[in-house]
Amino acid sequence: MPKVTYVTPSGDEVVVNSDEPNLMQAAVTNQVEGILGDCGGVASCATCHVHIDPQWIDKVGPATDIEQGMLELEDNATDNSRLGCQVKLTPELDGLVVRVVGQ
Amino acid sequence: MPEHIDPFREDRQQSGVKTATAEGKEVPLVLRLQDIRKTCKDTKTFSNDNPMMIVLHSEAHVRNVRQLPIETDPPEHTDYRALVEPIYRKPQQPEYQAEMRKLVAGMVKNAAANGEVEVVREFAVPLQSRGLAQLLGLPQSEAEIWIGWGVHIFRDAQLGSKGSEVDKYIFSKYEEMQGSDGDDFFSILNRIDFRDRKLTMEEKHGYANMAFAGGRDTVINTISSILVYLAEHPEAIEFLREDEMHITTATEEFVRYVSPVTIISRTCPHATEVLGHQVEAGERIGLCWPSANRDETIFDNPDEVVLDRAPNPHVGFGFGAHNCLGQHQARLIVRSLLHEVCDQLDKIEFIEAVPEIEEESSYSRQVGYKSARIKFVS
Ligand code: HEM
Ligand code: FES
């Protein structure tokens, strides 16, 4: 079960150990502030926008073209932006740190 | 008749625009997904601040109030929307979800017991109305009144416009709930503060008008389309049963495929150009959601229903600041229905269906059904 730290928009650090399939679902199940997951994880709502900690970006990988299409129009998007629902939680991501963008 | 399914394909591929005549003007319709998203983001060039004109054809003959929050721009829109967002997000609460599931379970059970059902008026209209009573925190007896308002509050093929009846109802409800500390929609809006003042009756009217009109034909057409699809594709029910996640992805896929809102307009306060079309100050453009949802540069096999399509970056619920406030309710209704079909039914038998075809100057398109007879078999 990978451990993930979410830094919420209000600055809290929420640590989650989850066997959910992706970063969005792990956050929603644990009621992490600022991640809503409105569309259920199909990349159509952007309510799961996170910034991957720079130290982790190589392991997590860049946004896909479909995510890019959404993210290029999001306020607060950076090179480290991802849609949480499109980031699979694999054992290699144990220890991952992400910042929740929120609305 | 594939031209009814995606009448925008050729123009989308060639130029990304098609025009349609409305109010004596040629309105350019934006057809590609990314162009639509960009237009939604630029609320200064493409404004919602034009009462009665949010859909392609003026609604001035059926209502006289600015719908809230849709017919406003940021920064006002941001505050107007925030005021009612908690009500529209109720469907995300577990207790609310359980209640909706019970409502849908009962309706599916009844329909199965009765044998044949006309899906539009005997199932979808009541389900939308009863779901709305739950959302607005009103007793189910109110829904029985609303069922008589037809498929579209402003233009029902059989009943005509119920606009003035709905308005009368809205005023009487705000009156009745004067001083009430209830947690229903009308009591809440009576007592809530907006920018350090109470809402005016006009504002309260605009919120309620939107709540009744906004999610009506959209939800009804989505439900009838889904049930006819499941009747015509018996293997789909089996597929939905296989994996809980299929209910989630199928819900989004049905919204993409049906795209029950064809056009929402924007008004250009200043002259501008849209994909080679000159738009004069005060004139409008259209956002064509179903076309964006068939954009072949984004969606593989766009004309197919792929029940586990993911990712599925559709814009059926809009995009940006005005994205649909009723999306949580709409999703919950659809997900509950799919769950109950899987749990209770063996199959759905198709009997007959009459498609609803929207006719415009430059295209015609199927949006749900006028009527559809099916049989729920448990
Ligand atoms: C499948 C069902 C539905 C679809 C496809 C749909 C579609 C849409 C779309 C495309 C917009 C964007 C309008 C714009 O960009 O200006 C919108 C906005 C809106 N919808 Fe829905 N809708 C659905 C159900 C509902 C329901 C059930 C309700 C209410 C109970 C509702 C209430 C609203 C409201 C209030 C807005 C305006 C939001 C704002 O301006 O901030 N919708 N809807
Ligand atoms: S949950 Fe909707 S885009 Fe990720």
Short mmCIF file of C-alpha atoms and ligand atoms in Angstrom, two decimals:
data_model
loop_
_atom_site.label_atom_id
_atom_site.label_comp_id
_atom_site.label_asym_id
_atom_site.label_seq_id
_atom_site.Cartn_x
_atom_site.Cartn_y
_atom_site.Cartn_z
CA MET A 1 0.00 0.00 0.00
CA PRO A 2 1.81 3.15 -1.11
CA LYS A 3 1.94 6.02 1.36
CA VAL A 4 1.05 9.44 -0.09
CA THR A 5 1.31 12.87 1.53
CA TYR A 6 -1.19 15.47 0.32
CA VAL A 7 -0.41 19.09 1.19
CA THR A 8 -3.84 20.73 1.19
CA PRO A 9 -4.64 24.29 0.04
CA SER A 10 -4.81 25.34 3.71
CA GLY A 11 -1.31 23.95 4.24
CA ASP A 12 -2.15 20.79 6.22
CA GLU A 13 -0.26 17.61 5.50
CA VAL A 14 -2.53 14.60 5.17
CA VAL A 15 -0.83 11.22 5.02
CA VAL A 16 -2.79 8.44 3.41
CA ASN A 17 -2.04 4.72 3.12
CA SER A 18 -4.35 3.52 0.43
CA ASP A 19 -5.00 0.62 -1.88
CA GLU A 20 -7.19 2.76 -4.10
CA PRO A 21 -6.12 2.65 -7.76
CA ASN A 22 -5.20 6.31 -8.23
CA LEU A 23 -4.30 9.59 -6.51
CA MET A 24 -7.81 11.01 -6.82
CA GLN A 25 -9.63 8.03 -5.33
CA ALA A 26 -7.16 7.70 -2.47
CA ALA A 27 -7.82 11.35 -1.63
CA VAL A 28 -11.61 11.21 -1.94
CA THR A 29 -11.86 8.06 0.22
CA ASN A 30 -9.86 9.84 2.89
CA GLN A 31 -11.68 13.17 2.49
CA VAL A 32 -8.59 15.15 1.56
CA GLU A 33 -9.61 18.80 1.26
CA GLY A 34 -9.62 20.22 -2.28
CA ILE A 35 -9.93 16.96 -4.22
CA LEU A 36 -13.53 16.34 -5.26
CA GLY A 37 -13.30 13.81 -8.08
CA ASP A 38 -16.63 14.95 -9.53
CA CYS A 39 -16.41 12.93 -12.77
CA GLY A 40 -15.41 9.72 -11.00
CA GLY A 41 -11.96 9.70 -12.58
CA VAL A 42 -12.43 9.94 -16.35
CA ALA A 43 -10.45 13.19 -16.80
CA SER A 44 -13.39 15.43 -17.53
CA CYS A 45 -13.74 17.67 -14.44
CA ALA A 46 -10.25 18.69 -13.24
CA THR A 47 -11.41 18.69 -9.60
CA CYS A 48 -8.46 16.43 -8.82
CA HIS A 49 -5.69 18.80 -9.95
CA VAL A 50 -2.41 18.33 -8.02
CA HIS A 51 1.16 19.53 -8.29
CA ILE A 52 3.61 16.65 -7.98
CA ASP A 53 6.52 17.40 -5.68
CA PRO A 54 9.52 18.22 -7.94
CA GLN A 55 11.51 15.36 -6.38
CA TRP A 56 8.89 12.89 -7.55
CA ILE A 57 8.06 14.18 -11.01
CA ASP A 58 10.45 11.80 -12.79
CA LYS A 59 8.90 8.75 -11.15
CA VAL A 60 5.31 9.94 -11.64
CA GLY A 61 5.83 11.13 -15.19
CA PRO A 62 4.38 14.06 -17.12
CA ALA A 63 0.70 14.72 -17.90
CA THR A 64 -0.73 12.85 -20.89
CA ASP A 65 -2.03 14.76 -23.94
CA ILE A 66 -5.61 14.39 -22.68
CA GLU A 67 -4.63 15.87 -19.31
CA GLN A 68 -2.66 18.62 -21.05
CA GLY A 69 -5.79 19.69 -22.90
CA MET A 70 -7.53 20.27 -19.58
CA LEU A 71 -4.55 21.58 -17.66
CA GLU A 72 -3.47 24.21 -20.17
CA LEU A 73 -6.70 26.02 -19.34
CA GLU A 74 -6.56 25.53 -15.57
CA ASP A 75 -5.56 28.41 -13.36
CA ASN A 76 -2.48 27.51 -11.32
CA ALA A 77 -1.24 24.86 -13.73
CA THR A 78 2.53 24.26 -13.73
CA ASP A 79 4.93 21.85 -15.41
CA ASN A 80 4.35 19.52 -12.45
CA SER A 81 0.55 19.54 -12.76
CA ARG A 82 -1.32 16.26 -13.08
CA LEU A 83 -4.93 15.18 -12.85
CA GLY A 84 -4.90 12.96 -9.77
CA CYS A 85 -7.30 10.47 -11.34
CA GLN A 86 -4.78 9.78 -14.11
CA VAL A 87 -1.91 8.96 -11.72
CA LYS A 88 -1.95 5.23 -10.91
CA LEU A 89 -0.81 4.41 -7.39
CA THR A 90 1.92 1.82 -7.86
CA PRO A 91 4.30 0.46 -5.21
CA GLU A 92 7.11 2.62 -6.71
CA LEU A 93 5.20 5.71 -5.61
CA ASP A 94 5.45 4.83 -1.92
CA GLY A 95 6.37 8.08 -0.12
CA LEU A 96 4.97 10.38 -2.85
CA VAL A 97 4.29 14.03 -1.92
CA VAL A 98 1.74 16.15 -3.85
CA ARG A 99 0.22 19.61 -3.42
CA VAL A 100 -3.53 19.88 -3.82
CA VAL A 101 -4.48 22.85 -6.00
CA GLY A 102 -8.17 23.12 -4.98
CA GLN A 103 -10.73 25.50 -6.48
CA MET B 1 -29.81 7.88 -39.71
CA PRO B 2 -26.21 8.83 -38.84
CA GLU B 3 -26.73 12.48 -39.79
CA HIS B 4 -29.07 12.75 -36.80
CA ILE B 5 -26.38 11.30 -34.58
CA ASP B 6 -23.52 13.64 -35.51
CA PRO B 7 -24.67 16.35 -37.91
CA PHE B 8 -21.56 18.43 -37.13
CA ARG B 9 -18.86 16.01 -38.29
CA GLU B 10 -18.03 17.51 -41.67
CA ASP B 11 -17.85 21.12 -40.46
CA ARG B 12 -15.97 20.11 -37.35
CA GLN B 13 -13.32 18.39 -39.44
CA GLN B 14 -13.11 21.10 -42.09
CA SER B 15 -13.41 24.46 -40.36
CA GLY B 16 -14.49 23.90 -36.77
CA VAL B 17 -17.57 26.12 -37.21
CA LYS B 18 -21.11 25.81 -38.52
CA THR B 19 -23.72 28.53 -38.43
CA ALA B 20 -27.37 28.26 -37.40
CA THR B 21 -30.11 30.84 -37.74
CA ALA B 22 -31.56 32.23 -34.52
CA GLU B 23 -33.41 35.50 -33.91
CA GLY B 24 -32.78 36.47 -37.53
CA LYS B 25 -29.00 36.16 -37.18
CA GLU B 26 -26.48 33.62 -38.36
CA VAL B 27 -24.93 32.36 -35.13
CA PRO B 28 -21.52 30.66 -35.48
CA LEU B 29 -21.37 27.41 -33.52
CA VAL B 30 -17.98 26.34 -32.13
CA LEU B 31 -17.53 22.63 -32.86
CA ARG B 32 -14.14 21.38 -31.62
CA LEU B 33 -13.43 20.33 -28.04
CA GLN B 34 -10.41 22.51 -27.32
CA ASP B 35 -11.95 25.56 -29.05
CA ILE B 36 -15.03 25.19 -26.84
CA ARG B 37 -12.96 24.94 -23.68
CA LYS B 38 -11.00 28.07 -24.63
CA THR B 39 -14.21 29.96 -25.36
CA CYS B 40 -15.63 28.96 -21.96
CA LYS B 41 -12.52 30.27 -20.22
CA ASP B 42 -12.67 33.70 -21.87
CA THR B 43 -15.73 35.08 -20.08
CA LYS B 44 -14.87 38.70 -20.98
CA THR B 45 -15.06 38.13 -24.74
CA PHE B 46 -17.83 35.52 -24.46
CA SER B 47 -20.35 36.63 -21.87
CA ASN B 48 -23.33 34.93 -20.18
CA ASP B 49 -24.76 38.31 -19.17
CA ASN B 50 -27.71 38.37 -21.59
CA PRO B 51 -30.97 37.34 -19.90
CA MET B 52 -33.34 35.00 -21.74
CA MET B 53 -30.70 34.32 -24.40
CA ILE B 54 -28.63 31.50 -22.88
CA VAL B 55 -30.03 28.85 -25.23
CA LEU B 56 -29.99 29.21 -29.03
CA HIS B 57 -33.47 30.71 -29.31
CA SER B 58 -34.69 33.51 -27.07
CA GLU B 59 -36.85 32.40 -24.14
CA ALA B 60 -38.39 35.87 -23.68
CA HIS B 61 -41.86 34.53 -24.58
CA VAL B 62 -41.78 31.89 -21.83
CA ARG B 63 -39.95 33.62 -18.97
CA ASN B 64 -39.12 37.15 -17.92
CA VAL B 65 -36.45 36.58 -15.32
CA ARG B 66 -32.66 36.29 -15.49
CA GLN B 67 -31.77 32.70 -14.61
CA LEU B 68 -29.24 32.40 -11.79
CA PRO B 69 -26.42 31.80 -11.65
CA ILE B 70 -26.12 31.03 -15.36
CA GLU B 71 -27.01 34.38 -16.95
CA THR B 72 -24.28 36.33 -15.15
CA ASP B 73 -20.49 36.73 -15.51
CA PRO B 74 -17.68 36.65 -12.98
CA PRO B 75 -17.16 38.25 -10.51
CA GLU B 76 -20.95 38.39 -9.75
CA HIS B 77 -21.36 34.86 -11.05
CA THR B 78 -18.76 33.55 -8.60
CA ASP B 79 -20.78 34.82 -5.62
CA TYR B 80 -24.17 33.85 -7.06
CA ARG B 81 -22.92 30.34 -7.72
CA ALA B 82 -21.19 29.91 -4.35
CA LEU B 83 -24.48 30.74 -2.62
CA VAL B 84 -26.31 27.68 -4.00
CA GLU B 85 -23.38 25.31 -4.56
CA PRO B 86 -23.92 23.54 -1.18
CA ILE B 87 -27.51 22.70 -2.19
CA TYR B 88 -26.42 21.36 -5.57
CA ARG B 89 -23.65 19.29 -3.94
CA LYS B 90 -26.04 17.45 -1.59
CA PRO B 91 -25.94 14.40 -3.91
CA GLN B 92 -22.37 13.78 -2.74
CA GLN B 93 -23.55 12.93 0.79
CA PRO B 94 -23.88 9.18 1.55
CA GLU B 95 -27.34 9.54 3.20
CA TYR B 96 -28.61 11.43 0.17
CA GLN B 97 -27.22 8.73 -2.11
CA ALA B 98 -28.96 6.01 -0.11
CA GLU B 99 -32.28 7.86 -0.33
CA MET B 100 -31.95 8.31 -4.11
CA ARG B 101 -31.10 4.64 -4.50
CA LYS B 102 -34.27 3.73 -2.58
CA LEU B 103 -36.36 6.03 -4.76
CA VAL B 104 -34.98 4.53 -7.97
CA ALA B 105 -35.23 0.97 -6.61
CA GLY B 106 -38.92 1.46 -5.91
CA MET B 107 -39.58 2.90 -9.35
CA VAL B 108 -37.76 0.07 -11.15
CA LYS B 109 -39.60 -2.49 -9.04
CA ASN B 110 -42.97 -0.94 -9.85
CA ALA B 111 -42.22 -0.67 -13.54
CA ALA B 112 -41.15 -4.34 -13.61
CA ALA B 113 -44.38 -5.34 -11.86
CA ASN B 114 -46.45 -3.36 -14.36
CA GLY B 115 -44.85 -4.95 -17.39
CA GLU B 116 -44.79 -2.51 -20.27
CA VAL B 117 -43.84 1.13 -19.60
CA GLU B 118 -43.71 4.29 -21.70
CA VAL B 119 -40.30 5.39 -20.55
CA VAL B 120 -40.53 9.14 -21.15
CA ARG B 121 -43.75 10.11 -19.40
CA GLU B 122 -44.29 7.12 -17.12
CA PHE B 123 -40.72 6.73 -15.89
CA ALA B 124 -38.24 9.50 -16.74
CA VAL B 125 -40.50 12.49 -15.98
CA PRO B 126 -41.55 11.09 -12.57
CA LEU B 127 -37.96 10.08 -11.73
CA GLN B 128 -36.59 13.53 -12.58
CA SER B 129 -39.38 15.21 -10.58
CA ARG B 130 -39.02 12.99 -7.51
CA GLY B 131 -35.25 13.33 -7.60
CA LEU B 132 -35.63 17.10 -7.72
CA ALA B 133 -37.96 17.07 -4.70
CA GLN B 134 -35.16 15.33 -2.83
CA LEU B 135 -32.57 17.84 -4.04
CA LEU B 136 -34.72 20.82 -3.11
CA GLY B 137 -35.61 19.29 0.27
CA LEU B 138 -39.35 19.28 -0.42
CA PRO B 139 -41.93 16.55 0.27
CA GLN B 140 -42.51 13.99 -2.48
CA SER B 141 -46.10 15.21 -2.82
CA GLU B 142 -44.70 18.32 -4.56
CA ALA B 143 -43.13 16.14 -7.25
CA GLU B 144 -46.59 14.93 -8.21
CA ILE B 145 -47.44 18.54 -9.19
CA TRP B 146 -44.26 18.93 -11.23
CA ILE B 147 -44.86 15.69 -13.13
CA GLY B 148 -47.67 17.57 -14.89
CA TRP B 149 -45.18 20.11 -16.23
CA GLY B 150 -44.03 17.81 -19.02
CA VAL B 151 -40.67 16.96 -20.56
CA HIS B 152 -39.51 20.54 -21.10
CA ILE B 153 -40.92 23.21 -18.78
CA PHE B 154 -41.00 25.79 -21.59
CA ARG B 155 -41.81 23.69 -24.65
CA ASP B 156 -43.49 20.34 -24.30
CA ALA B 157 -44.82 18.97 -27.58
CA GLN B 158 -48.06 17.84 -25.94
CA LEU B 159 -48.53 20.36 -23.14
CA GLY B 160 -47.08 23.60 -24.55
CA SER B 161 -45.24 26.00 -22.24
CA LYS B 162 -45.75 25.68 -18.51
CA GLY B 163 -43.57 28.77 -17.94
CA SER B 164 -46.22 30.94 -16.31
CA GLU B 165 -47.60 28.07 -14.21
CA VAL B 166 -44.10 27.31 -12.94
CA ASP B 167 -43.52 30.98 -12.11
CA LYS B 168 -46.80 31.17 -10.21
CA TYR B 169 -45.81 28.07 -8.27
CA ILE B 170 -42.38 29.56 -7.46
CA PHE B 171 -43.87 32.80 -6.10
CA SER B 172 -46.41 30.93 -3.98
CA LYS B 173 -43.67 28.74 -2.50
CA TYR B 174 -41.46 31.68 -1.49
CA GLU B 175 -44.56 33.25 0.06
CA GLU B 176 -45.49 30.05 1.90
CA MET B 177 -41.94 29.62 3.28
CA GLN B 178 -41.69 33.21 4.55
CA GLY B 179 -40.06 33.06 8.02
CA SER B 180 -39.58 29.29 7.84
CA ASP B 181 -36.40 27.83 9.28
CA GLY B 182 -36.74 24.77 7.03
CA ASP B 183 -33.89 23.33 5.04
CA ASP B 184 -35.76 23.32 1.75
CA PHE B 185 -34.62 25.38 -1.24
CA PHE B 186 -37.24 28.12 -0.81
CA SER B 187 -36.73 28.61 2.95
CA ILE B 188 -32.95 28.68 2.49
CA LEU B 189 -33.08 31.30 -0.26
CA ASN B 190 -35.59 33.39 1.75
CA ARG B 191 -33.22 33.73 4.67
CA ILE B 192 -29.72 33.51 3.11
CA ASP B 193 -27.45 36.57 2.92
CA PHE B 194 -25.88 37.60 -0.37
CA ARG B 195 -23.13 40.21 -0.12
CA ASP B 196 -24.54 41.41 3.24
CA ARG B 197 -28.14 41.72 2.10
CA LYS B 198 -31.14 39.48 1.48
CA LEU B 199 -31.85 38.28 -2.04
CA THR B 200 -34.49 40.20 -3.98
CA MET B 201 -37.58 38.34 -5.17
CA GLU B 202 -36.27 38.68 -8.70
CA GLU B 203 -33.04 36.89 -7.74
CA LYS B 204 -34.86 34.17 -5.83
CA HIS B 205 -37.16 33.72 -8.81
CA GLY B 206 -34.14 33.43 -11.13
CA TYR B 207 -32.56 30.71 -8.99
CA ALA B 208 -35.78 28.70 -8.81
CA ASN B 209 -36.61 29.10 -12.49
CA MET B 210 -33.18 27.65 -13.31
CA ALA B 211 -33.56 24.81 -10.81
CA PHE B 212 -36.84 23.72 -12.43
CA ALA B 213 -35.93 24.31 -16.08
CA GLY B 214 -32.20 23.48 -16.13
CA GLY B 215 -32.19 19.83 -15.28
CA ARG B 216 -35.52 18.81 -16.75
CA ASP B 217 -35.36 17.73 -20.40
CA THR B 218 -31.63 17.02 -19.99
CA VAL B 219 -32.15 14.35 -17.35
CA ILE B 220 -35.31 13.01 -18.98
CA ASN B 221 -33.67 12.62 -22.41
CA THR B 222 -30.62 10.98 -20.86
CA ILE B 223 -32.75 8.44 -18.98
CA SER B 224 -34.87 7.50 -21.99
CA SER B 225 -31.77 7.18 -24.19
CA ILE B 226 -30.06 4.91 -21.67
CA LEU B 227 -33.06 2.62 -21.23
CA VAL B 228 -33.58 2.28 -24.98
CA TYR B 229 -29.87 1.58 -25.41
CA LEU B 230 -29.96 -1.15 -22.76
CA ALA B 231 -33.05 -2.64 -24.38
CA GLU B 232 -31.27 -2.77 -27.73
CA HIS B 233 -27.99 -4.07 -26.24
CA PRO B 234 -28.82 -6.83 -23.74
CA GLU B 235 -25.11 -7.68 -23.35
CA ALA B 236 -24.52 -4.21 -21.88
CA ILE B 237 -26.33 -5.06 -18.62
CA GLU B 238 -24.06 -8.08 -18.14
CA PHE B 239 -21.00 -5.89 -18.80
CA LEU B 240 -22.13 -3.31 -16.22
CA ARG B 241 -22.52 -6.05 -13.61
CA GLU B 242 -18.92 -7.19 -14.04
CA ASP B 243 -17.22 -4.29 -12.33
CA GLU B 244 -18.43 -1.47 -10.06
CA MET B 245 -16.23 0.94 -12.05
CA HIS B 246 -18.25 0.22 -15.20
CA ILE B 247 -21.24 2.03 -13.67
CA THR B 248 -19.09 5.15 -13.21
CA THR B 249 -17.56 5.07 -16.68
CA ALA B 250 -20.86 4.16 -18.36
CA THR B 251 -22.55 7.14 -16.71
CA GLU B 252 -19.99 9.54 -18.20
CA GLU B 253 -20.16 7.75 -21.54
CA PHE B 254 -23.94 8.08 -21.74
CA VAL B 255 -23.67 11.80 -20.96
CA ARG B 256 -21.02 12.14 -23.70
CA TYR B 257 -22.97 10.08 -26.21
CA VAL B 258 -26.40 11.61 -25.59
CA SER B 259 -25.13 15.17 -24.92
CA PRO B 260 -28.66 16.31 -24.14
CA VAL B 261 -27.84 20.02 -24.33
CA THR B 262 -27.05 20.83 -27.97
CA ILE B 263 -26.20 24.54 -27.80
CA ILE B 264 -25.53 27.07 -25.05
CA SER B 265 -24.83 30.56 -26.31
CA ARG B 266 -22.43 33.33 -25.35
CA THR B 267 -22.86 37.01 -26.20
CA CYS B 268 -19.91 39.10 -27.41
CA PRO B 269 -19.95 42.56 -25.76
CA HIS B 270 -17.29 43.72 -28.25
CA ALA B 271 -16.83 42.86 -31.90
CA THR B 272 -14.60 39.83 -32.28
CA GLU B 273 -13.67 37.06 -34.63
CA VAL B 274 -14.42 33.40 -34.06
CA LEU B 275 -12.59 30.94 -36.31
CA GLY B 276 -12.83 33.26 -39.30
CA HIS B 277 -16.37 34.46 -38.56
CA GLN B 278 -16.81 38.14 -37.76
CA VAL B 279 -19.09 38.64 -34.73
CA GLU B 280 -20.45 42.16 -34.20
CA ALA B 281 -20.74 43.70 -30.73
CA GLY B 282 -23.89 42.36 -29.06
CA GLU B 283 -24.15 39.29 -31.26
CA ARG B 284 -23.88 35.70 -30.13
CA ILE B 285 -21.96 32.52 -30.73
CA GLY B 286 -22.91 28.96 -29.76
CA LEU B 287 -21.05 26.27 -27.85
CA CYS B 288 -21.92 22.94 -29.45
CA TRP B 289 -21.36 20.35 -26.72
CA PRO B 290 -22.40 17.23 -28.70
CA SER B 291 -19.94 18.10 -31.46
CA ALA B 292 -17.07 18.56 -29.00
CA ASN B 293 -18.02 15.21 -27.50
CA ARG B 294 -17.55 13.53 -30.90
CA ASP B 295 -14.26 15.27 -31.67
CA GLU B 296 -12.32 12.51 -33.41
CA THR B 297 -8.97 14.07 -32.50
CA ILE B 298 -9.80 13.31 -28.82
CA PHE B 299 -12.21 10.37 -28.76
CA ASP B 300 -11.51 7.03 -30.49
CA ASN B 301 -14.61 5.59 -32.17
CA PRO B 302 -16.64 8.66 -31.18
CA ASP B 303 -19.91 7.28 -32.56
CA GLU B 304 -19.73 4.15 -30.46
CA VAL B 305 -20.95 3.76 -26.90
CA VAL B 306 -17.90 2.40 -25.07
CA LEU B 307 -19.15 1.63 -21.57
CA ASP B 308 -15.69 1.55 -20.01
CA ARG B 309 -14.31 4.54 -21.90
CA ALA B 310 -11.59 6.12 -19.75
CA PRO B 311 -10.25 8.69 -19.96
CA ASN B 312 -13.36 10.41 -21.29
CA PRO B 313 -12.76 14.16 -21.22
CA HIS B 314 -16.26 15.07 -22.40
CA VAL B 315 -17.90 18.46 -21.95
CA GLY B 316 -21.49 17.21 -21.68
CA PHE B 317 -21.81 19.15 -18.42
CA GLY B 318 -20.06 22.21 -19.85
CA PHE B 319 -16.63 23.52 -18.93
CA GLY B 320 -15.13 26.23 -16.76
CA ALA B 321 -16.90 28.69 -14.48
CA HIS B 322 -20.44 27.72 -15.51
CA ASN B 323 -20.02 23.95 -15.60
CA CYS B 324 -23.24 22.25 -14.64
CA LEU B 325 -24.29 22.67 -11.02
CA GLY B 326 -26.78 19.83 -11.44
CA GLN B 327 -24.09 17.36 -12.57
CA HIS B 328 -23.92 15.68 -9.15
CA GLN B 329 -27.66 15.10 -9.17
CA ALA B 330 -27.64 13.94 -12.79
CA ARG B 331 -24.78 11.51 -12.16
CA LEU B 332 -26.41 10.13 -9.04
CA ILE B 333 -29.71 9.51 -10.84
CA VAL B 334 -27.98 7.73 -13.72
CA ARG B 335 -25.67 5.69 -11.50
CA SER B 336 -28.58 4.66 -9.25
CA LEU B 337 -30.63 3.66 -12.27
CA LEU B 338 -27.81 1.55 -13.74
CA HIS B 339 -27.25 -0.13 -10.37
CA GLU B 340 -30.93 -0.98 -9.98
CA VAL B 341 -31.25 -2.26 -13.54
CA CYS B 342 -28.29 -4.57 -12.83
CA ASP B 343 -29.63 -5.66 -9.43
CA GLN B 344 -33.28 -6.17 -10.28
CA LEU B 345 -33.63 -6.91 -13.96
CA ASP B 346 -32.89 -9.80 -16.19
CA LYS B 347 -33.26 -7.73 -19.31
CA ILE B 348 -35.15 -4.85 -20.86
CA GLU B 349 -37.29 -5.64 -23.90
CA PHE B 350 -37.60 -3.09 -26.66
CA ILE B 351 -41.11 -2.55 -28.01
CA GLU B 352 -41.13 0.72 -29.95
CA ALA B 353 -39.60 4.20 -29.82
CA VAL B 354 -40.14 7.55 -31.49
CA PRO B 355 -36.95 9.65 -31.47
CA GLU B 356 -37.10 13.35 -30.58
CA ILE B 357 -35.46 15.22 -33.44
CA GLU B 358 -34.31 18.80 -32.91
CA GLU B 359 -34.71 20.72 -36.17
CA GLU B 360 -32.60 23.82 -36.77
CA SER B 361 -31.88 25.80 -39.93
CA SER B 362 -28.63 23.99 -40.67
CA TYR B 363 -28.91 20.63 -38.90
CA SER B 364 -31.23 18.18 -37.25
CA ARG B 365 -30.21 16.01 -34.38
CA GLN B 366 -31.70 13.32 -32.17
CA VAL B 367 -32.03 14.27 -28.50
CA GLY B 368 -33.68 11.44 -26.60
CA TYR B 369 -37.18 10.21 -27.42
CA LYS B 370 -40.67 11.63 -27.76
CA SER B 371 -41.87 8.29 -26.44
CA ALA B 372 -40.46 4.81 -26.01
CA ARG B 373 -42.21 1.62 -24.95
CA ILE B 374 -40.11 -0.99 -23.22
CA LYS B 375 -40.62 -3.85 -20.80
CA PHE B 376 -38.61 -4.30 -17.61
CA VAL B 377 -38.17 -8.06 -17.13
CA SER B 378 -37.07 -9.15 -13.67
C1 HEM C 1 -27.62 15.09 -17.91
C2 HEM C 1 -28.08 16.17 -17.34
C3 HEM C 1 -27.53 17.56 -17.53
C4 HEM C 1 -26.74 18.07 -18.52
C5 HEM C 1 -26.16 17.35 -19.71
C6 HEM C 1 -26.52 19.48 -18.20
C7 HEM C 1 -25.76 20.35 -18.97
C8 HEM C 1 -25.37 21.63 -18.58
C9 HEM C 1 -24.44 22.47 -19.29
C10 HEM C 1 -23.78 22.11 -20.63
C11 HEM C 1 -24.26 23.62 -18.58
C12 HEM C 1 -23.30 24.76 -18.91
C13 HEM C 1 -23.94 26.07 -19.24
C14 HEM C 1 -22.95 27.17 -19.61
O1 HEM C 1 -21.79 26.90 -19.93
O2 HEM C 1 -23.36 28.36 -19.62
C15 HEM C 1 -25.11 23.51 -17.41
C16 HEM C 1 -25.24 24.47 -16.42
C17 HEM C 1 -26.13 24.38 -15.37
N1 HEM C 1 -26.97 23.31 -15.07
FE1 HEM C 1 -27.01 21.52 -16.01
N2 HEM C 1 -27.19 19.78 -17.05
C18 HEM C 1 -27.81 18.64 -16.60
C19 HEM C 1 -28.58 18.51 -15.46
C20 HEM C 1 -28.84 19.53 -14.58
C21 HEM C 1 -29.68 19.40 -13.40
C22 HEM C 1 -30.33 18.11 -12.93
C23 HEM C 1 -29.75 20.65 -12.84
C24 HEM C 1 -30.49 21.12 -11.63
C25 HEM C 1 -31.13 20.37 -10.79
C26 HEM C 1 -28.90 21.53 -13.63
C27 HEM C 1 -28.67 22.86 -13.34
C28 HEM C 1 -27.69 23.64 -13.95
C29 HEM C 1 -27.32 24.97 -13.50
C30 HEM C 1 -27.89 25.70 -12.28
C31 HEM C 1 -26.34 25.44 -14.39
C32 HEM C 1 -25.65 26.81 -14.37
C33 HEM C 1 -24.33 26.79 -13.65
C34 HEM C 1 -23.63 28.14 -13.64
O3 HEM C 1 -23.97 29.02 -14.43
O4 HEM C 1 -22.72 28.31 -12.83
N3 HEM C 1 -28.39 20.82 -14.68
N4 HEM C 1 -25.77 22.27 -17.42
S1 FES C 2 -11.72 13.19 -11.14
FE1 FES C 2 -12.53 14.34 -12.77
S2 FES C 2 -10.74 14.86 -13.87
FE2 FES C 2 -9.96 13.65 -12.29
#
